[in-house]
GROMACS .gro file of C-alpha atoms in nm:
model
  278
    1UNK     CA    1  -2.449   1.733   1.746
    2UNK     CA    2  -2.549   1.469   1.493
    3UNK     CA    3  -2.267   1.244   1.371
    4UNK     CA    4  -2.259   1.288   0.992
    5UNK     CA    5  -1.970   1.050   0.926
    6UNK     CA    6  -2.028   0.762   0.690
    7UNK     CA    7  -2.031   0.426   0.868
    8UNK     CA    8  -1.886   0.108   0.720
    9UNK     CA    9  -1.939  -0.224   0.892
   10UNK     CA   10  -1.671  -0.490   0.865
   11UNK     CA   11  -1.627  -0.845   0.991
   12UNK     CA   12  -1.261  -0.926   0.920
   13UNK     CA   13  -0.975  -0.676   0.921
   14UNK     CA   14  -0.757  -0.912   0.718
   15UNK     CA   15  -0.988  -0.988   0.427
   16UNK     CA   16  -1.265  -0.725   0.395
   17UNK     CA   17  -1.227  -0.502   0.088
   18UNK     CA   18  -1.401  -0.165   0.043
   19UNK     CA   19  -1.268  -0.048  -0.290
   20UNK     CA   20  -1.544   0.078  -0.519
   21UNK     CA   21  -1.367  -0.043  -0.834
   22UNK     CA   22  -1.540  -0.345  -0.989
   23UNK     CA   23  -1.293  -0.498  -1.234
   24UNK     CA   24  -1.250  -0.849  -1.370
   25UNK     CA   25  -0.877  -0.917  -1.336
   26UNK     CA   26  -0.676  -1.054  -1.625
   27UNK     CA   27  -0.478  -1.373  -1.559
   28UNK     CA   28  -0.124  -1.310  -1.438
   29UNK     CA   29   0.036  -1.626  -1.573
   30UNK     CA   30   0.365  -1.723  -1.736
   31UNK     CA   31   0.273  -1.512  -2.040
   32UNK     CA   32   0.240  -1.186  -1.848
   33UNK     CA   33   0.513  -0.937  -1.934
   34UNK     CA   34   0.642  -0.766  -1.618
   35UNK     CA   35   0.855  -0.524  -1.817
   36UNK     CA   36   1.190  -0.540  -1.988
   37UNK     CA   37   1.535  -0.400  -1.918
   38UNK     CA   38   1.597  -0.251  -2.259
   39UNK     CA   39   1.682   0.103  -2.361
   40UNK     CA   40   1.349   0.139  -2.546
   41UNK     CA   41   1.148   0.016  -2.246
   42UNK     CA   42   1.319   0.267  -2.017
   43UNK     CA   43   1.256   0.546  -2.269
   44UNK     CA   44   0.885   0.467  -2.266
   45UNK     CA   45   0.883   0.448  -1.886
   46UNK     CA   46   1.063   0.782  -1.861
   47UNK     CA   47   0.800   0.944  -2.079
   48UNK     CA   48   0.493   0.802  -1.903
   49UNK     CA   49   0.635   0.802  -1.550
   50UNK     CA   50   0.855   1.110  -1.527
   51UNK     CA   51   0.715   1.347  -1.790
   52UNK     CA   52   0.344   1.263  -1.773
   53UNK     CA   53   0.235   1.081  -1.456
   54UNK     CA   54   0.451   1.264  -1.201
   55UNK     CA   55   0.340   1.621  -1.287
   56UNK     CA   56  -0.027   1.515  -1.297
   57UNK     CA   57   0.009   1.329  -0.966
   58UNK     CA   58   0.186   1.625  -0.804
   59UNK     CA   59  -0.090   1.866  -0.906
   60UNK     CA   60  -0.365   1.628  -0.790
   61UNK     CA   61  -0.211   1.561  -0.449
   62UNK     CA   62  -0.142   1.929  -0.394
   63UNK     CA   63  -0.485   2.060  -0.498
   64UNK     CA   64  -0.697   1.780  -0.349
   65UNK     CA   65  -0.513   1.704  -0.025
   66UNK     CA   66  -0.243   1.974   0.021
   67UNK     CA   67  -0.009   1.678   0.051
   68UNK     CA   68   0.298   1.699   0.275
   69UNK     CA   69   0.579   1.448   0.344
   70UNK     CA   70   0.754   1.444   0.682
   71UNK     CA   71   1.095   1.286   0.756
   72UNK     CA   72   1.182   1.195   0.398
   73UNK     CA   73   1.543   1.272   0.489
   74UNK     CA   74   1.578   0.929   0.652
   75UNK     CA   75   1.576   0.772   0.303
   76UNK     CA   76   1.839   0.997   0.146
   77UNK     CA   77   2.147   0.801   0.263
   78UNK     CA   78   2.008   0.495   0.079
   79UNK     CA   79   1.945   0.650  -0.261
   80UNK     CA   80   2.227   0.442  -0.409
   81UNK     CA   81   2.075   0.109  -0.308
   82UNK     CA   82   1.751  -0.074  -0.373
   83UNK     CA   83   1.509  -0.103  -0.082
   84UNK     CA   84   1.156  -0.202   0.016
   85UNK     CA   85   0.902   0.043   0.151
   86UNK     CA   86   0.574  -0.054   0.320
   87UNK     CA   87   0.265   0.164   0.365
   88UNK     CA   88  -0.095   0.173   0.484
   89UNK     CA   89  -0.365   0.122   0.220
   90UNK     CA   90  -0.630   0.394   0.260
   91UNK     CA   91  -0.681   0.581  -0.067
   92UNK     CA   92  -0.774   0.442  -0.409
   93UNK     CA   93  -0.622   0.726  -0.613
   94UNK     CA   94  -0.343   0.848  -0.387
   95UNK     CA   95  -0.184   0.517  -0.286
   96UNK     CA   96  -0.027   0.459  -0.630
   97UNK     CA   97   0.100   0.820  -0.635
   98UNK     CA   98   0.249   0.889  -0.293
   99UNK     CA   99   0.542   0.639  -0.314
  100UNK     CA  100   0.678   0.827  -0.616
  101UNK     CA  101   0.730   1.142  -0.411
  102UNK     CA  102   0.839   0.967  -0.092
  103UNK     CA  103   1.122   0.792  -0.278
  104UNK     CA  104   1.207   1.068  -0.530
  105UNK     CA  105   1.438   1.085  -0.722
  106UNK     CA  106   1.451   0.704  -0.711
  107UNK     CA  107   1.200   0.519  -0.930
  108UNK     CA  108   0.936   0.307  -0.758
  109UNK     CA  109   0.771  -0.022  -0.851
  110UNK     CA  110   0.455  -0.110  -0.660
  111UNK     CA  111   0.329  -0.460  -0.586
  112UNK     CA  112  -0.041  -0.453  -0.679
  113UNK     CA  113  -0.350  -0.668  -0.715
  114UNK     CA  114  -0.411  -0.785  -1.076
  115UNK     CA  115  -0.712  -0.550  -1.086
  116UNK     CA  116  -0.472  -0.258  -1.122
  117UNK     CA  117  -0.336  -0.380  -1.455
  118UNK     CA  118  -0.678  -0.493  -1.581
  119UNK     CA  119  -0.837  -0.150  -1.619
  120UNK     CA  120  -0.956  -0.110  -1.980
  121UNK     CA  121  -0.735   0.112  -2.200
  122UNK     CA  122  -0.482   0.198  -1.929
  123UNK     CA  123  -0.393  -0.139  -1.781
  124UNK     CA  124  -0.088  -0.182  -2.006
  125UNK     CA  125   0.038   0.166  -1.917
  126UNK     CA  126   0.032   0.069  -1.549
  127UNK     CA  127   0.325  -0.164  -1.613
  128UNK     CA  128   0.531   0.130  -1.742
  129UNK     CA  129   0.431   0.326  -1.434
  130UNK     CA  130   0.573   0.053  -1.211
  131UNK     CA  131   0.289  -0.188  -1.133
  132UNK     CA  132   0.402  -0.539  -1.034
  133UNK     CA  133   0.085  -0.752  -1.018
  134UNK     CA  134   0.083  -1.054  -0.791
  135UNK     CA  135   0.121  -1.379  -0.988
  136UNK     CA  136  -0.150  -1.643  -1.033
  137UNK     CA  137   0.071  -1.949  -1.075
  138UNK     CA  138   0.419  -2.082  -1.008
  139UNK     CA  139   0.559  -1.993  -1.352
  140UNK     CA  140   0.436  -1.635  -1.314
  141UNK     CA  141   0.580  -1.624  -0.962
  142UNK     CA  142   0.926  -1.698  -1.102
  143UNK     CA  143   0.891  -1.402  -1.342
  144UNK     CA  144   0.760  -1.184  -1.060
  145UNK     CA  145   1.058  -1.264  -0.836
  146UNK     CA  146   1.305  -1.226  -1.123
  147UNK     CA  147   1.163  -0.881  -1.204
  148UNK     CA  148   1.168  -0.772  -0.840
  149UNK     CA  149   1.531  -0.877  -0.805
  150UNK     CA  150   1.617  -0.695  -1.127
  151UNK     CA  151   1.459  -0.370  -1.007
  152UNK     CA  152   1.645  -0.390  -0.675
  153UNK     CA  153   1.975  -0.443  -0.859
  154UNK     CA  154   1.889  -0.135  -1.066
  155UNK     CA  155   1.870   0.052  -0.731
  156UNK     CA  156   1.496   0.108  -0.757
  157UNK     CA  157   1.246   0.099  -0.469
  158UNK     CA  158   0.974  -0.164  -0.433
  159UNK     CA  159   0.660  -0.054  -0.249
  160UNK     CA  160   0.424  -0.300  -0.079
  161UNK     CA  161   0.088  -0.240   0.092
  162UNK     CA  162   0.086  -0.526   0.346
  163UNK     CA  163  -0.274  -0.462   0.452
  164UNK     CA  164  -0.360  -0.580   0.097
  165UNK     CA  165  -0.715  -0.439   0.097
  166UNK     CA  166  -0.822  -0.075   0.064
  167UNK     CA  167  -1.014   0.084   0.352
  168UNK     CA  168  -1.076   0.443   0.238
  169UNK     CA  169  -0.961   0.708   0.489
  170UNK     CA  170  -0.907   0.453   0.765
  171UNK     CA  171  -0.706   0.620   1.041
  172UNK     CA  172  -0.565   0.314   1.218
  173UNK     CA  173  -0.333   0.037   1.103
  174UNK     CA  174  -0.492  -0.300   1.037
  175UNK     CA  175  -0.313  -0.618   1.140
  176UNK     CA  176  -0.108  -0.768   0.858
  177UNK     CA  177   0.100  -1.081   0.822
  178UNK     CA  178   0.477  -1.099   0.787
  179UNK     CA  179   0.454  -1.280   0.449
  180UNK     CA  180   0.573  -0.984   0.239
  181UNK     CA  181   0.871  -0.928   0.468
  182UNK     CA  182   1.033  -1.240   0.328
  183UNK     CA  183   1.146  -1.025   0.034
  184UNK     CA  184   1.378  -0.786   0.222
  185UNK     CA  185   1.504  -1.081   0.427
  186UNK     CA  186   1.584  -1.273   0.109
  187UNK     CA  187   1.745  -0.982  -0.076
  188UNK     CA  188   1.911  -0.828   0.233
  189UNK     CA  189   1.783  -0.476   0.164
  190UNK     CA  190   1.693  -0.187   0.394
  191UNK     CA  191   1.325  -0.145   0.481
  192UNK     CA  192   1.132   0.179   0.521
  193UNK     CA  193   0.767   0.255   0.581
  194UNK     CA  194   0.537   0.550   0.537
  195UNK     CA  195   0.203   0.621   0.699
  196UNK     CA  196  -0.061   0.840   0.537
  197UNK     CA  197  -0.253   1.038   0.796
  198UNK     CA  198  -0.550   1.270   0.754
  199UNK     CA  199  -0.561   1.616   0.909
  200UNK     CA  200  -0.863   1.840   0.950
  201UNK     CA  201  -0.871   2.151   0.731
  202UNK     CA  202  -1.048   2.464   0.838
  203UNK     CA  203  -1.209   2.568   0.511
  204UNK     CA  204  -1.242   2.240   0.322
  205UNK     CA  205  -1.427   1.912   0.356
  206UNK     CA  206  -1.127   1.736   0.207
  207UNK     CA  207  -0.867   1.647   0.469
  208UNK     CA  208  -0.502   1.729   0.438
  209UNK     CA  209  -0.288   1.423   0.376
  210UNK     CA  210   0.037   1.416   0.572
  211UNK     CA  211   0.275   1.127   0.501
  212UNK     CA  212   0.525   1.026   0.770
  213UNK     CA  213   0.833   0.825   0.670
  214UNK     CA  214   1.021   0.595   0.909
  215UNK     CA  215   1.327   0.373   0.890
  216UNK     CA  216   1.559   0.224   0.802
  217UNK     CA  217   1.486  -0.117   0.948
  218UNK     CA  218   1.715  -0.414   0.892
  219UNK     CA  219   1.671  -0.787   0.929
  220UNK     CA  220   1.840  -0.924   1.239
  221UNK     CA  221   2.096  -1.169   1.099
  222UNK     CA  222   2.129  -1.341   1.436
  223UNK     CA  223   1.775  -1.479   1.400
  224UNK     CA  224   1.633  -1.750   1.178
  225UNK     CA  225   1.475  -1.632   0.847
  226UNK     CA  226   1.126  -1.680   0.990
  227UNK     CA  227   1.212  -1.482   1.303
  228UNK     CA  228   1.381  -1.210   1.097
  229UNK     CA  229   1.072  -1.138   0.891
  230UNK     CA  230   0.849  -1.142   1.200
  231UNK     CA  231   1.074  -0.892   1.377
  232UNK     CA  232   1.085  -0.669   1.069
  233UNK     CA  233   0.708  -0.685   1.042
  234UNK     CA  234   0.664  -0.590   1.408
  235UNK     CA  235   0.905  -0.296   1.384
  236UNK     CA  236   0.728  -0.159   1.077
  237UNK     CA  237   0.383  -0.221   1.222
  238UNK     CA  238   0.466  -0.046   1.550
  239UNK     CA  239   0.612   0.256   1.368
  240UNK     CA  240   0.303   0.286   1.149
  241UNK     CA  241   0.068   0.250   1.448
  242UNK     CA  242   0.250   0.532   1.628
  243UNK     CA  243   0.227   0.760   1.325
  244UNK     CA  244  -0.141   0.678   1.267
  245UNK     CA  245  -0.221   0.842   1.600
  246UNK     CA  246  -0.138   1.175   1.436
  247UNK     CA  247  -0.457   1.176   1.227
  248UNK     CA  248  -0.697   1.446   1.347
  249UNK     CA  249  -1.007   1.373   1.140
  250UNK     CA  250  -1.209   1.057   1.074
  251UNK     CA  251  -1.418   1.085   0.758
  252UNK     CA  252  -1.547   0.728   0.773
  253UNK     CA  253  -1.625   0.536   1.091
  254UNK     CA  254  -1.547   0.165   1.069
  255UNK     CA  255  -1.752  -0.054   1.302
  256UNK     CA  256  -1.690  -0.423   1.356
  257UNK     CA  257  -2.001  -0.638   1.322
  258UNK     CA  258  -2.051  -1.000   1.413
  259UNK     CA  259  -2.066  -1.259   1.132
  260UNK     CA  260  -2.420  -1.355   1.033
  261UNK     CA  261  -2.387  -1.705   1.180
  262UNK     CA  262  -2.266  -1.566   1.513
  263UNK     CA  263  -2.550  -1.314   1.523
  264UNK     CA  264  -2.800  -1.590   1.447
  265UNK     CA  265  -2.657  -1.808   1.724
  266UNK     CA  266  -2.674  -1.519   1.969
  267UNK     CA  267  -3.036  -1.455   1.871
  268UNK     CA  268  -3.123  -1.822   1.920
  269UNK     CA  269  -2.955  -1.819   2.261
  270UNK     CA  270  -3.150  -1.508   2.359
  271UNK     CA  271  -3.478  -1.666   2.242
  272UNK     CA  272  -3.402  -1.983   2.433
  273UNK     CA  273  -3.323  -1.786   2.746
  274UNK     CA  274  -3.640  -1.584   2.711
  275UNK     CA  275  -3.834  -1.909   2.670
  276UNK     CA  276  -3.684  -2.051   2.988
  277UNK     CA  277  -3.762  -1.734   3.176
  278UNK     CA  278  -4.118  -1.746   3.050
   0.00000   0.00000   0.00000
């Protein structure tokens, strides 16, 4: 039978990006407003987040992917505290939506690329929906950290996609660094993770999305800060890898290709060898 899956070739699992959105990001500098802590700001967030975005997201996830969450109960004992949650990055539209339902009824703020708040006409609304764009300079970084700490004190959840780059419908977990795990180490919060998997459906080309939640994980206080974040990263990564094995359909096949310079060198070596043999 002919393989009809789309094939995407990649060279680096850490840096290759396959999002189809082409957006010029706005600068995230000291003038960027990460959101206030006023009554009026929370009223606006309640309207856009709870009354508008959540019902639309629920309908979309249900109709498009028959979305299901497994093991969400592990989070319930921590609803009265702020925490970090990490996830795999495999769906342009769903990735901003799923954390809302994984962490419900807690509000979620998602660390995002500046592209996400640079979309014409809706970029400003993304801030009310919980987008925390990565800063471009030191002054912005101070505001970013201050806002993150504020949201944790408000007992909100902060979601991070440590793979950083979107690989649509990828069914494995790409290697990621422990850099983002410095946040739960610094703020001494619980850590959870969720893994979006894709299941074959009998009468639809669209897969079913099943989200598996794992945790809590805690930093080992007997280790140095650097060792703590590495251990946290490894625990989360291993849990996500185990869950990713539960995917039953692969819509896109990702194939690793050699860099152009390496391919050229290999070709030259082959030509040289052929010349010697001749």
